[in-house]
Tab-separated table of N, CA and C and ligand atoms in Angstrom:
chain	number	residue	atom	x	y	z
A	1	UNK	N	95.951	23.489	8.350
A	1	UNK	CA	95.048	23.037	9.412
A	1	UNK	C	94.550	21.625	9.138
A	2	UNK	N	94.488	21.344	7.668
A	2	UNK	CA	93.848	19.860	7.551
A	2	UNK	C	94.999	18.804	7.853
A	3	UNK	N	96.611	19.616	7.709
A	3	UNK	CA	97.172	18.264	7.934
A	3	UNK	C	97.040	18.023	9.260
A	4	UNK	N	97.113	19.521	10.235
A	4	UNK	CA	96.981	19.183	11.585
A	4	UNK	C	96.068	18.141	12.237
A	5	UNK	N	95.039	18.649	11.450
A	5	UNK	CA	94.198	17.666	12.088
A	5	UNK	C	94.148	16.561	11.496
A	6	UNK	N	94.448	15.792	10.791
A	6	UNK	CA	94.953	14.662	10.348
A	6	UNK	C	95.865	13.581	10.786
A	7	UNK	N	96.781	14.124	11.470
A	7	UNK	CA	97.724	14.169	11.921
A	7	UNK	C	97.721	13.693	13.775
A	8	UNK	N	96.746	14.489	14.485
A	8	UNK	CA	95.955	14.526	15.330
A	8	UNK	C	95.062	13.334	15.148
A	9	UNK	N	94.414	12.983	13.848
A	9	UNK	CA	93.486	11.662	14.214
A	9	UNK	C	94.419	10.768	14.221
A	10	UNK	N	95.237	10.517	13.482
A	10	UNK	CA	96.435	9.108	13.373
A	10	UNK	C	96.998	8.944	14.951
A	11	UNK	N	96.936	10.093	15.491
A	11	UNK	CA	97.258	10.271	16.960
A	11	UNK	C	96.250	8.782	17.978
A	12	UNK	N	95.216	10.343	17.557
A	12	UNK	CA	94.032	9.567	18.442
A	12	UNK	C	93.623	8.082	18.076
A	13	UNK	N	93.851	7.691	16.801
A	13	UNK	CA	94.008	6.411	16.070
A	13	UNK	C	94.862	5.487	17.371
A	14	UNK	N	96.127	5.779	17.574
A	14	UNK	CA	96.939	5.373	18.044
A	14	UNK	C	96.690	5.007	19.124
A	15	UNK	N	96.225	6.274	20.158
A	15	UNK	CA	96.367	6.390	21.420
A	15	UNK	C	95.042	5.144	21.968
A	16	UNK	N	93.842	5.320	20.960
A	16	UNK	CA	92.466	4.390	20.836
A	16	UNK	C	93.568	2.613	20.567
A	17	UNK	N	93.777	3.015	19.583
A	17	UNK	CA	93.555	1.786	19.257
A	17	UNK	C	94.829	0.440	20.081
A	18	UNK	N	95.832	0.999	20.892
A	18	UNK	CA	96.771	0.527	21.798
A	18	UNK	C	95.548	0.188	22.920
A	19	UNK	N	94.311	0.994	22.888
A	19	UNK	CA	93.573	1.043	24.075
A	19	UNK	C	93.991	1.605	25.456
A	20	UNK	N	93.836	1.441	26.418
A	20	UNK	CA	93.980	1.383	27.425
A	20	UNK	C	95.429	0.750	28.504
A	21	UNK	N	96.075	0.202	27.328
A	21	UNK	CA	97.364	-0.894	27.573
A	21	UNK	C	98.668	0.516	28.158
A	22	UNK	N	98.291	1.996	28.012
A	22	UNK	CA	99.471	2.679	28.294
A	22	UNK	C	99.046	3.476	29.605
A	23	UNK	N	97.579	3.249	30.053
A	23	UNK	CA	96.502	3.909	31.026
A	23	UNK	C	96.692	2.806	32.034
A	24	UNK	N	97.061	3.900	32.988
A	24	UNK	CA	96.885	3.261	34.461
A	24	UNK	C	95.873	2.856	34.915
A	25	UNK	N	94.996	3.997	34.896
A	25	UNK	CA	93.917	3.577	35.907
A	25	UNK	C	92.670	3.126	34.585
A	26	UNK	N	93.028	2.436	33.689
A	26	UNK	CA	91.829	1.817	33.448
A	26	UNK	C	90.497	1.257	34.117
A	27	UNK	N	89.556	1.977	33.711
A	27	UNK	CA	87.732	1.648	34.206
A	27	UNK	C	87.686	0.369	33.776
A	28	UNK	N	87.597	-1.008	34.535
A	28	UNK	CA	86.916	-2.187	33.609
A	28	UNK	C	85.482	-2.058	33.421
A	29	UNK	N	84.869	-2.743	32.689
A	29	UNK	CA	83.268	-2.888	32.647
A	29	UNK	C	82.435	-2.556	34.043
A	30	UNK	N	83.160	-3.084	34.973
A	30	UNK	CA	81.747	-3.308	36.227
A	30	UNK	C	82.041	-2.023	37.365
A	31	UNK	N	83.771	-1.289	36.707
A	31	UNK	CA	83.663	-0.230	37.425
A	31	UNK	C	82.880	0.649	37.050
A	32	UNK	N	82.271	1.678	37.631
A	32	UNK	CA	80.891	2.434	37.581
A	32	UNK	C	81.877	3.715	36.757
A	33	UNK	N	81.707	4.541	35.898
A	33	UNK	CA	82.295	5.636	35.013
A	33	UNK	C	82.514	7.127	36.445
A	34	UNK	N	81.988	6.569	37.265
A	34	UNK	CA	82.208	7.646	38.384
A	34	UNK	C	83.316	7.448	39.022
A	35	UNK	N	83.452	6.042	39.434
A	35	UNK	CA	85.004	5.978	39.692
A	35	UNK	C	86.499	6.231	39.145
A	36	UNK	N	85.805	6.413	37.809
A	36	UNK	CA	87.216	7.181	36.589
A	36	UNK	C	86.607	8.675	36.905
A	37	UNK	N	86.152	9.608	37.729
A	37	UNK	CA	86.046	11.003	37.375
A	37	UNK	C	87.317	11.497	37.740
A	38	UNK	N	87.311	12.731	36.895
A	38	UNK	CA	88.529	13.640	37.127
A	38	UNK	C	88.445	14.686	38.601
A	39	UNK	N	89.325	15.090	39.224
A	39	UNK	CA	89.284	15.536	39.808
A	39	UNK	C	89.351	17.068	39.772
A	40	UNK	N	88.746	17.432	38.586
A	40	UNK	CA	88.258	19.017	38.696
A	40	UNK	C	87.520	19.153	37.241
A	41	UNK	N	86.783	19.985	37.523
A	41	UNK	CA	86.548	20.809	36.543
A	41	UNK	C	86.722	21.615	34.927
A	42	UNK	N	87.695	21.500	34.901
A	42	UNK	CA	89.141	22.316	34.223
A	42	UNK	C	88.681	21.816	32.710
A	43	UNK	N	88.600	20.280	32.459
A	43	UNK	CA	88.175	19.942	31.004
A	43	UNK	C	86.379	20.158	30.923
A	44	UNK	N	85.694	20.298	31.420
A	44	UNK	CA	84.338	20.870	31.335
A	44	UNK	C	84.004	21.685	30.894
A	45	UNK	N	85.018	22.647	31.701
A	45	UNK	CA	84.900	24.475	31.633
A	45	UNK	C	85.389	25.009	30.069
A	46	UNK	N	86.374	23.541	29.660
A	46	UNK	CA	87.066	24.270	28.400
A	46	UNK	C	86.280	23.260	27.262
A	47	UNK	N	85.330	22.739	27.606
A	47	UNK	CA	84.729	21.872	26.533
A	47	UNK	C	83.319	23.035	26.097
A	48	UNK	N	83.205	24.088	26.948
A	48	UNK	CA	81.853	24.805	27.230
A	48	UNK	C	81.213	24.829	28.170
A	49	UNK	N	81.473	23.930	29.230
A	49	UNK	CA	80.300	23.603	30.350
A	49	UNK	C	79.119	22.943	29.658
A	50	UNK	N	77.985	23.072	29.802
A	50	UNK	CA	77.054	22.193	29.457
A	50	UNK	C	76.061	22.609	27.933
A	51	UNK	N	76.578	24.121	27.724
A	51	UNK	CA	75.776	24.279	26.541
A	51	UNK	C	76.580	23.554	25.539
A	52	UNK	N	78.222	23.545	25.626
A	52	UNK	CA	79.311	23.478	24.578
A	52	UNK	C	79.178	21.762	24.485
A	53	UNK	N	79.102	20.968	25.612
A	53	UNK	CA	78.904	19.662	25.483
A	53	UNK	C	77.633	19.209	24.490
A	54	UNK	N	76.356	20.057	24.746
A	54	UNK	CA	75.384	19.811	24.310
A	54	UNK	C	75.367	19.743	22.664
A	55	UNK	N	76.311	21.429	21.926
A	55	UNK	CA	76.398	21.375	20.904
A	55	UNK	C	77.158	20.626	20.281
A	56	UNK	N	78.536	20.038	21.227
A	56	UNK	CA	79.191	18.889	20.534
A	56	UNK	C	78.318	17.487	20.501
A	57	UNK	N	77.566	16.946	20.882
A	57	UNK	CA	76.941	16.107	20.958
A	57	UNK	C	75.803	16.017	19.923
A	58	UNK	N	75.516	17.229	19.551
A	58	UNK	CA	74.218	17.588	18.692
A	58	UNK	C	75.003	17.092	17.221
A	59	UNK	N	76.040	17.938	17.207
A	59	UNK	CA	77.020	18.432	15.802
A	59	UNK	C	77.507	16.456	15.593
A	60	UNK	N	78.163	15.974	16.691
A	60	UNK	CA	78.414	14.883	16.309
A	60	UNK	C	77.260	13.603	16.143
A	61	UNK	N	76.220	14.168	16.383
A	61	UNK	CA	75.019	13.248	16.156
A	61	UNK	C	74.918	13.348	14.255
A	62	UNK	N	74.843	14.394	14.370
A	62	UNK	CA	74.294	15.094	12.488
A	62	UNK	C	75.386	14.748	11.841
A	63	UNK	N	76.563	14.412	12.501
A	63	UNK	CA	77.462	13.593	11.233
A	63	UNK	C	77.639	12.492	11.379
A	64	UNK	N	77.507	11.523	12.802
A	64	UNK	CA	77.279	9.901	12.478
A	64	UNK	C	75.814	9.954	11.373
A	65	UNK	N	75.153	10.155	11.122
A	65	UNK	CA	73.730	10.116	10.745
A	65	UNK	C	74.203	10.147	9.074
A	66	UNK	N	74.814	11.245	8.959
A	66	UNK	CA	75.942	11.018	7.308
A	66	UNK	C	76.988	10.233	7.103
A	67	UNK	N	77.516	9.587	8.074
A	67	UNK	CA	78.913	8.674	7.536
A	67	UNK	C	78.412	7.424	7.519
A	68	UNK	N	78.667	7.108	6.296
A	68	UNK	CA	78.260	5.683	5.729
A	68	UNK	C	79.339	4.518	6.131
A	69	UNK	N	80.055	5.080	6.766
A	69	UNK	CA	81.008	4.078	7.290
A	69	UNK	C	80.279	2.993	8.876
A	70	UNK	N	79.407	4.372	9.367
A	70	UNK	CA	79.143	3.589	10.740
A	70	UNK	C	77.697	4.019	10.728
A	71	UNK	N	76.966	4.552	10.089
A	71	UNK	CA	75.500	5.059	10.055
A	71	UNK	C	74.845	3.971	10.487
A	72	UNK	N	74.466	2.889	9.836
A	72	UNK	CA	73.977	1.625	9.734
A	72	UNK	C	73.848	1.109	11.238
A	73	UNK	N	74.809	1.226	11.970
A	73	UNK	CA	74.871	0.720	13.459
A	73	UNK	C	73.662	1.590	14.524
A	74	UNK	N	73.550	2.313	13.613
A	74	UNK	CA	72.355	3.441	14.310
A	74	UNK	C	71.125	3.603	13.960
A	75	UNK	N	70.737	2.588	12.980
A	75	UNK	CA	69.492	2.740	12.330
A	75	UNK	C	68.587	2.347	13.551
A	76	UNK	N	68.859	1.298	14.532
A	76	UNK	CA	67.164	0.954	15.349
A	76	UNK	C	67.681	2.144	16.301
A	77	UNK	N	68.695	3.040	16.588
A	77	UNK	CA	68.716	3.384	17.821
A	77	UNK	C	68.092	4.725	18.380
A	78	UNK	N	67.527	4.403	19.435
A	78	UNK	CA	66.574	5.685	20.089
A	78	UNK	C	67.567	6.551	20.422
A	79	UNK	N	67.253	7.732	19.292
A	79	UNK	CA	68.457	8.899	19.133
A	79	UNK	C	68.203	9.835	20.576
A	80	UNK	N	66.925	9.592	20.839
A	80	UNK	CA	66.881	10.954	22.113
A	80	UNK	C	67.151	10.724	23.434
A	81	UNK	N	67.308	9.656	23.756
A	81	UNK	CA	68.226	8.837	24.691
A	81	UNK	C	69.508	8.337	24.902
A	82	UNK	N	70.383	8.297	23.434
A	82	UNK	CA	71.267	8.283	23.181
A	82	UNK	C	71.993	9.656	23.083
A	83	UNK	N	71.731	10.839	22.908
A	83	UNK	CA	71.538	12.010	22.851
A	83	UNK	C	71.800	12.371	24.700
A	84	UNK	N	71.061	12.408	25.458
A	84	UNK	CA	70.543	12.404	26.789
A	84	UNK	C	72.658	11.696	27.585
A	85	UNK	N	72.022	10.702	26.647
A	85	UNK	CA	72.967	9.671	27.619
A	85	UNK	C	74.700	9.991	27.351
A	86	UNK	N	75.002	10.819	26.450
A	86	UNK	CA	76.237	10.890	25.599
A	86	UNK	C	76.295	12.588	26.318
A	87	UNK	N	75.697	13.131	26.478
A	87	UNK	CA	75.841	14.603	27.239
A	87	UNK	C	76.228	14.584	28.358
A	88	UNK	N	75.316	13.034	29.165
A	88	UNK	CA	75.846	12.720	30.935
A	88	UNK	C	77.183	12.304	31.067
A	89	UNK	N	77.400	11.761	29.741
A	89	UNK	CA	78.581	11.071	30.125
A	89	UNK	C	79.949	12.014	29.575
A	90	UNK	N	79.864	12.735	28.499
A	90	UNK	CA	80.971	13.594	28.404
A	90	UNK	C	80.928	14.716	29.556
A	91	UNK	N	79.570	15.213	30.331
A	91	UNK	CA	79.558	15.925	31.095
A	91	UNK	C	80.630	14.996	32.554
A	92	UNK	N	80.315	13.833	32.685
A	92	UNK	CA	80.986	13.101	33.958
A	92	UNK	C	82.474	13.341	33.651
A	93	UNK	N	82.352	12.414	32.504
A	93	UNK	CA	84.204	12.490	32.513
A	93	UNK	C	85.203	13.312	32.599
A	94	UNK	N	84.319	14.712	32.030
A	94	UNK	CA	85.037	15.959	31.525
A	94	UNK	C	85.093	16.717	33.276
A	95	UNK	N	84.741	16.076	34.567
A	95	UNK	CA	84.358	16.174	35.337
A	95	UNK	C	83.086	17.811	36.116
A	96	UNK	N	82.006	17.327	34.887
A	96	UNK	CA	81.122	18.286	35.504
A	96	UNK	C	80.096	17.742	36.176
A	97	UNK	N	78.807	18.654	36.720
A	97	UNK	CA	78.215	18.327	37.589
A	97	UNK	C	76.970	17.070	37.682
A	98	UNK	N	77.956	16.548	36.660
A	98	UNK	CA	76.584	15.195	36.010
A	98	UNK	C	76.950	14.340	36.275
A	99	UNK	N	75.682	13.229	36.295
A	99	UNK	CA	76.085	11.501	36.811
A	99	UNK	C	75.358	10.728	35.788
A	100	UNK	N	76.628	9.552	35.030
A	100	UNK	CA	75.758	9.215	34.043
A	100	UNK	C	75.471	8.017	34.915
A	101	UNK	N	73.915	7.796	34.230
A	101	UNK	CA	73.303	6.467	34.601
A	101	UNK	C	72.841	5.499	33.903
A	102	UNK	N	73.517	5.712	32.512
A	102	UNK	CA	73.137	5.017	31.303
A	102	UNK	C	73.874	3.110	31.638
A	103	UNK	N	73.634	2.842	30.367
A	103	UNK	CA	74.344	1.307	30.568
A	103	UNK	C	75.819	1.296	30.665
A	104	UNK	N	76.417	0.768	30.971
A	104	UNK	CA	77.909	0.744	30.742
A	104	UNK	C	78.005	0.570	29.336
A	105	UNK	N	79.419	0.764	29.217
A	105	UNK	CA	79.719	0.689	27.505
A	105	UNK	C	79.960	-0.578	27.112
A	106	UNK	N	80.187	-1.641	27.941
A	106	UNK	CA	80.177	-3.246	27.288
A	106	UNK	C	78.745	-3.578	27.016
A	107	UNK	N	77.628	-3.834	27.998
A	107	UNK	CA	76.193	-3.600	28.000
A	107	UNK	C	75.752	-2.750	26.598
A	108	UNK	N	75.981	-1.718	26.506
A	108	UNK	CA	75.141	-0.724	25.500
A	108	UNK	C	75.797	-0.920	24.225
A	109	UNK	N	76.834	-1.855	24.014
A	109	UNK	CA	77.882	-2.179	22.638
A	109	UNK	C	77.989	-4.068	22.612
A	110	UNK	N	77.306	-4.433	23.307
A	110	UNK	CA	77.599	-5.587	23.039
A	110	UNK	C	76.589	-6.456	21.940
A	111	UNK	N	77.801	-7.396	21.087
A	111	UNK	CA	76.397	-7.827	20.180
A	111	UNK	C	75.867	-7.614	18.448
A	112	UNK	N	77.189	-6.210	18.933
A	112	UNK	CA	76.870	-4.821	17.830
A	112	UNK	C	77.740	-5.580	16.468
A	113	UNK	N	78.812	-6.301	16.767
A	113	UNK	CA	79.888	-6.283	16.225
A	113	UNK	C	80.483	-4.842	15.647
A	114	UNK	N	80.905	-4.282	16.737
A	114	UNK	CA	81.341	-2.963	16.463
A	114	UNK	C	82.683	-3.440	16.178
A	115	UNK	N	83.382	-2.628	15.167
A	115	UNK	CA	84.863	-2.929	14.985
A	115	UNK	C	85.797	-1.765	15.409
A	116	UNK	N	87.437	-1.983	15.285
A	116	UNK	CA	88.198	-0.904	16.073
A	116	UNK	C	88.215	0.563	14.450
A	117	UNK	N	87.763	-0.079	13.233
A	117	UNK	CA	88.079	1.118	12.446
A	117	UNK	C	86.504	1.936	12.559
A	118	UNK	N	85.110	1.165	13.349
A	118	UNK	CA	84.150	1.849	13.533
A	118	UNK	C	84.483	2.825	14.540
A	119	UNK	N	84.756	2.196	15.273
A	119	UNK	CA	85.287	3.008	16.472
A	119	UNK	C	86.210	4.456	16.560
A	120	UNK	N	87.522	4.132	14.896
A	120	UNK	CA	88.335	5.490	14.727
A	120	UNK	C	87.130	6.410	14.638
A	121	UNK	N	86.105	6.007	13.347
A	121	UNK	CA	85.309	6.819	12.632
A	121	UNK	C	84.555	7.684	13.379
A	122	UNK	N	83.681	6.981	14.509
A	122	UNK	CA	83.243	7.826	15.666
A	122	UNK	C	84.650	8.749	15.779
A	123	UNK	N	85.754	8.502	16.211
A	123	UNK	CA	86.627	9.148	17.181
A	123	UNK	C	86.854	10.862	16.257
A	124	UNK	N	87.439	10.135	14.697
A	124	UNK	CA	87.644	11.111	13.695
A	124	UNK	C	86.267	12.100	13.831
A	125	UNK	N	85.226	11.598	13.692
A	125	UNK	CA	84.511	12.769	13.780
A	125	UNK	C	84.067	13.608	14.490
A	126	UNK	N	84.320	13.483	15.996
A	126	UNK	CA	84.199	13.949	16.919
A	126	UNK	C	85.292	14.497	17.348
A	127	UNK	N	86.468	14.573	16.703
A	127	UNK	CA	87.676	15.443	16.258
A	127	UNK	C	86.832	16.439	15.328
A	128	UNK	N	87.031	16.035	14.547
A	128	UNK	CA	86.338	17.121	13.493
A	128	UNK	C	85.043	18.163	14.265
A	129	UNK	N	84.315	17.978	14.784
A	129	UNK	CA	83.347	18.360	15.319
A	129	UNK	C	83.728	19.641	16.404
A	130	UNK	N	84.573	19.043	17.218
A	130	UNK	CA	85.240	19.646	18.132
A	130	UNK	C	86.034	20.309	17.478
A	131	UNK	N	86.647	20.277	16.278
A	131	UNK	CA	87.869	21.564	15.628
A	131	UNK	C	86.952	22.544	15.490
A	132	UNK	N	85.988	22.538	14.589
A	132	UNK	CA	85.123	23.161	13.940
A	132	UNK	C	84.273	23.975	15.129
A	133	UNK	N	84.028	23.391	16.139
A	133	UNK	CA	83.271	24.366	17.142
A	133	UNK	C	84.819	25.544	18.160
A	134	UNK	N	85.555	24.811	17.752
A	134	UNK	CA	86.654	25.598	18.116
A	134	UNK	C	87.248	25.101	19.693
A	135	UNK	N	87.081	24.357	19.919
A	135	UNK	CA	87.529	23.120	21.500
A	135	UNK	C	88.914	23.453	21.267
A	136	UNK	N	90.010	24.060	22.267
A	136	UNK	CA	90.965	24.114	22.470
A	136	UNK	C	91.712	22.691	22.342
A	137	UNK	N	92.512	22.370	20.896
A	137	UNK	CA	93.295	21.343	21.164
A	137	UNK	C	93.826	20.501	22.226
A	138	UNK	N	94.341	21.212	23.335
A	138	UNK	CA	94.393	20.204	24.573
A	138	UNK	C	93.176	19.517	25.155
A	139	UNK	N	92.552	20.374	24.963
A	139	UNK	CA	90.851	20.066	25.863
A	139	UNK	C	90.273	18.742	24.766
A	140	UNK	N	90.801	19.166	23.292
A	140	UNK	CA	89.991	18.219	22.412
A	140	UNK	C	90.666	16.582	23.208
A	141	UNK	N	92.093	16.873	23.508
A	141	UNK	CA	92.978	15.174	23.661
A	141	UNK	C	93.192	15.040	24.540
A	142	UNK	N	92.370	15.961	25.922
A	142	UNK	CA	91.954	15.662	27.116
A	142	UNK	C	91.386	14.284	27.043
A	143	UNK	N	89.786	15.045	26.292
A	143	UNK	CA	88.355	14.324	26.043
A	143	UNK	C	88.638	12.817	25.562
A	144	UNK	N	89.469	12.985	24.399
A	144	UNK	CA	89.758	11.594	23.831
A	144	UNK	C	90.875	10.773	24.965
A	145	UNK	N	91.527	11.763	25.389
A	145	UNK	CA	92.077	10.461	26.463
A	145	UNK	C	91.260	9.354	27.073
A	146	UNK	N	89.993	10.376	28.287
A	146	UNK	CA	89.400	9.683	28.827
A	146	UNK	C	88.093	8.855	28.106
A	147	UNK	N	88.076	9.222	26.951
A	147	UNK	CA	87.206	7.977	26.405
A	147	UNK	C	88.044	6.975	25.840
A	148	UNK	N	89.348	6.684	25.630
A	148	UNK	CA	90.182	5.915	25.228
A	148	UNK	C	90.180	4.315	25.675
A	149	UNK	N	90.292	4.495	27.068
A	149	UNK	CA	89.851	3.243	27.789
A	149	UNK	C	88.456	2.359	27.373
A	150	UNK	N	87.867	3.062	26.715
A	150	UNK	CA	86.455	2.276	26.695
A	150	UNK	C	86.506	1.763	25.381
A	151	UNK	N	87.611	1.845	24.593
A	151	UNK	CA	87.319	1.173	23.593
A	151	UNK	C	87.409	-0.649	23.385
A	152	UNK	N	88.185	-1.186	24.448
A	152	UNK	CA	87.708	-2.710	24.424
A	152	UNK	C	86.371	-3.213	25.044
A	153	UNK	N	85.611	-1.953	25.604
A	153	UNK	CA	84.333	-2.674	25.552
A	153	UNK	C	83.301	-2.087	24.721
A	154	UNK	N	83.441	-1.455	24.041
A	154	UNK	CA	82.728	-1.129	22.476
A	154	UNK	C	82.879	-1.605	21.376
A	155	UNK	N	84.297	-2.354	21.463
A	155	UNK	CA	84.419	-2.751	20.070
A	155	UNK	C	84.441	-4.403	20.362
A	156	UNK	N	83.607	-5.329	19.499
A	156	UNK	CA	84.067	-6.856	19.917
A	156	UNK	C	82.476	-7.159	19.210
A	157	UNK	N	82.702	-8.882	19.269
A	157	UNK	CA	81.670	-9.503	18.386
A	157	UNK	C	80.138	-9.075	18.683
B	201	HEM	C1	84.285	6.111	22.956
B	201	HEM	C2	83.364	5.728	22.097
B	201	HEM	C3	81.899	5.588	22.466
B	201	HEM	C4	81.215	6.101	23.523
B	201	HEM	C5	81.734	6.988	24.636
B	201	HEM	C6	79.836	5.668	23.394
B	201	HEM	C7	78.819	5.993	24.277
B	201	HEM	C8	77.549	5.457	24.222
B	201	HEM	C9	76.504	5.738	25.178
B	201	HEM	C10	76.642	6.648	26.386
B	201	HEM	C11	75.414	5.024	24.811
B	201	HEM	C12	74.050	5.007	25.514
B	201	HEM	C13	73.942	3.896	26.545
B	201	HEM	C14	72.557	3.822	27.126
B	201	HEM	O1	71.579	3.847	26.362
B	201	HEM	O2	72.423	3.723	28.367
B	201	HEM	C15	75.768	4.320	23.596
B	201	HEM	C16	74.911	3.503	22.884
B	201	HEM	C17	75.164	3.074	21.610
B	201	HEM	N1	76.341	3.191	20.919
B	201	HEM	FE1	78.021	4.005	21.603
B	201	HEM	N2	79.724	4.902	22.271
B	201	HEM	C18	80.961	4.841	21.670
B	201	HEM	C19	81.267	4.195	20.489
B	201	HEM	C20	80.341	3.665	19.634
B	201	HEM	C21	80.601	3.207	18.296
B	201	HEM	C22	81.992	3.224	17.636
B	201	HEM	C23	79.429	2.763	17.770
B	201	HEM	C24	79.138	2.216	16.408
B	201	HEM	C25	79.831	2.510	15.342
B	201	HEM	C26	78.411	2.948	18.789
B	201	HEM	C27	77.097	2.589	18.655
B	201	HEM	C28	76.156	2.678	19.662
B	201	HEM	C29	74.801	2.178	19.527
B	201	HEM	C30	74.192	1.532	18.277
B	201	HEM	C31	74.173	2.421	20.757
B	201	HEM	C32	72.742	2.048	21.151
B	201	HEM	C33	71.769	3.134	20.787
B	201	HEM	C34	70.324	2.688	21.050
B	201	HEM	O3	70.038	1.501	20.876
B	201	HEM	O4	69.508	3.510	21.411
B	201	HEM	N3	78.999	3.497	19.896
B	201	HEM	N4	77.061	4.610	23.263
């Protein structure tokens, strides 16, 4: 199971770090995250619906907070809003009944000097997070698909 999932991050490594260059319908910055929704349900339902989002969000909070790789980027940040805002938005994409209204992801990352191996580290652990709560493998590289696109405006000076 560990190589699987190992194996699976070098994936998601991949699929992230090409970005958006193999994605059609790439979201730019000023498109609104509603205009990328999916058209059903289907990855919501298999993420948990809204309790299962909630606990992935919780679970992956309590391990950025331990990885010393990207912790540091989180020290000023208002966790209970960030928290709030990361539930709306896996709830949108995953297409459930939520609308995020947070900042866009160039806005809320800019500045940061976030880099693309900060960026795996989030990704890896929110793999991990999602194995461990038991997220049906497809559903897990659903999820990472549609956050895939957003990584050229999270990561940059
Ligand atoms: C696909 C990857 C990512 C997604 C979907 C994402 C999502 C978000 C969201 C929804 C917010 C809240 C925006 C708001 O307040 O309106 C946010 C803020 C933030 N993100 Fe990310 N993020 C990602 C990657 C990263 C990475 C890799 C880092 C750093 C290693 C990071 C660091 C932060 C920080 C520091 C904030 C501001 C928190 C605050 O000041 O309260 N993010 N992100």
């Amino acid at each position: 199971m560990a190589a699987g999932a190992s194996i699976r991050v070098l994936l998601a490594t991949c699929v992230l770090a090409v970005g958006a260059s193999g994605c059609a319908t790439r979201p730019t910055p000023s498109v609104p995250l509603a205009a990328a929704a999916p058209a059903d349900d289907a990855l919501y339902r298999a993420l948990g619906g809204q309790a299962g989002i909630e606990g992935i969000v919780d679970d992956l909070l309590d391990v950025v907070v331990e990885d010393e790789r990207i912790n540091f980027q989180f020290a000023l940040a208002n966790i209970v809003r960030l928290r709030g805002m990361l539930i709306a938005q896996f709830c949108s994409v995953s297409g459930g009944p939520c609308r995020y209204d947070g900042l866009t992801m160039e806005e809320a990352h800019a500045g940061r000097g976030i880099t693309t191996a900060q960026f795996n580290a989030l990704v890896e652990n929110l793999i991990r997070v999602m194995e461990r709560r038991g997220v049906p493998v497809a559903a897990q590289n659903r999820l990472l698909r549609r956050l895939a696109p957003m990584h050229d405006d999270v990561v940059g000076p």
